[in-house]
Amino acid sequence: MKTVLITGGSRGIGKCIAENLAKNGYNVVLNYNKSEKQAKQIQKELMEQGIKIETCKADVSNREEVKKLVKFTLNKFGNIDVLINNAGIAKLQMFNDITDEDWNDMLGTNLNSVFYCIQEVLPNMIHNKSGCVINISSIWGLVGASCEVAYSVSKAGIDGMTKSLAKELGPSNIRVNSIAPGIIDTEMNNNIDNAIKEEIKSETPLNRIGRPIDIYRCVEWLINDEFTTGQIISPNGGYVI
Ligand code: NAP
């Protein structure tokens, strides 16, 4: 069975992806950083259903911690078939209010992490002449979000990395794709009030906010596909067309 390393699996979209992959028989390493309790709870609940999942704490904005995370995964399973770069943060602020620290935090967590994780996983994938990298970006990387410049830049950067790397790694049979979700109902959007959510819903052809499972389905499809690389796939209900 394939081995999957997913970053930021303790909550929201990452949690849904990790749980469902584990339920479907994949070897899963669920990375978390601050939400240790949630990560252990996921592991406990799956264990009660007879399903195994490994958890590993690492701040993926830190190269040394990423090295340890990849080493942990290789020690457990000997191999990494699928890397899902999902960990991310978001912050609403006016462009002129962004401090150097805000900027570096955002780019460090959302973009440098993807750079570090792919670089650390690559020797194993190249050795296997096989691999699947899925980067979770965002519609805001495609169209830009007002008051979320740093976030939008980080996600557009991910999509740039996806396209370039797909070209570089295709000959090694490693596929690299982005999933650019629309608005998904997770803690990340707790600060959006209900009136705005209703407005977004009404502007969405499929007339609803996304759910983490919508992203999981896309992940599962990409893992099993064999001829898609360098693509930015955007499950967004038609909000961005
Ligand atoms: P979320 O509920 O806030 O969860 C974020 C996850 O990222 C948590 O598991 C968190 O782990 C992890 N994380 C944050 N910083 C980390 C770090 N330095 N190292 C390791 N893990 C870290 O967010 P979400 O909505 O599920 O978002 C998941 C991904 O989808 C993000 O990349 C986000 O940008 C993207 N996305 C979300 C939406 C949306 O509408 N929700 C739309 C488009 C794209 P800890 O709590 O353990 O630190």
Tab-separated table of N, CA and C in Angstrom, residues 5 20 40 44 84 99 102 125 148 164 174 201 205 209 222 237:
chain	number	residue	atom	x	y	z
A	5	LEU	N	2.703	11.167	3.151
A	5	LEU	CA	3.068	12.131	4.190
A	5	LEU	C	2.243	13.387	3.949
A	20	ASN	N	-9.321	9.996	5.852
A	20	ASN	CA	-9.909	9.200	4.767
A	20	ASN	C	-8.883	8.325	4.071
A	40	LYS	N	-3.500	13.633	18.352
A	40	LYS	CA	-3.564	12.381	19.125
A	40	LYS	C	-4.998	11.851	19.184
A	44	LYS	N	-6.339	8.251	18.086
A	44	LYS	CA	-7.075	7.399	19.035
A	44	LYS	C	-8.383	6.928	18.400
A	84	ILE	N	1.777	15.399	0.500
A	84	ILE	CA	0.708	16.399	0.397
A	84	ILE	C	1.107	17.602	1.245
A	99	THR	N	3.892	43.632	8.405
A	99	THR	CA	5.264	43.853	8.878
A	99	THR	C	6.190	42.811	8.229
A	102	ASP	N	5.296	39.538	9.736
A	102	ASP	CA	4.086	38.932	9.145
A	102	ASP	C	4.428	38.265	7.815
A	125	MET	N	11.949	9.699	-3.807
A	125	MET	CA	11.082	9.562	-4.981
A	125	MET	C	11.902	9.337	-6.250
A	148	GLU	N	-5.268	40.306	1.595
A	148	GLU	CA	-4.558	39.035	1.823
A	148	GLU	C	-3.422	38.910	0.810
A	164	SER	N	6.764	24.544	-12.595
A	164	SER	CA	8.188	24.369	-12.923
A	164	SER	C	8.659	22.965	-12.580
A	174	ILE	N	7.744	11.666	-11.634
A	174	ILE	CA	7.175	12.276	-10.427
A	174	ILE	C	6.186	13.344	-10.883
A	201	LYS	N	-21.797	32.298	-0.982
A	201	LYS	CA	-22.646	31.172	-1.417
A	201	LYS	C	-23.504	31.590	-2.610
A	205	PRO	N	-21.945	29.283	-8.290
A	205	PRO	CA	-22.916	28.548	-9.097
A	205	PRO	C	-23.476	27.295	-8.408
A	209	ILE	N	-20.849	26.597	0.238
A	209	ILE	CA	-19.444	26.692	0.638
A	209	ILE	C	-18.874	25.272	0.526
A	222	LEU	N	-6.129	12.449	-7.731
A	222	LEU	CA	-4.764	12.763	-8.185
A	222	LEU	C	-3.773	11.667	-7.817
A	237	GLY	N	-16.687	25.157	-6.581
A	237	GLY	CA	-18.128	25.310	-6.795
A	237	GLY	C	-18.480	26.242	-7.948
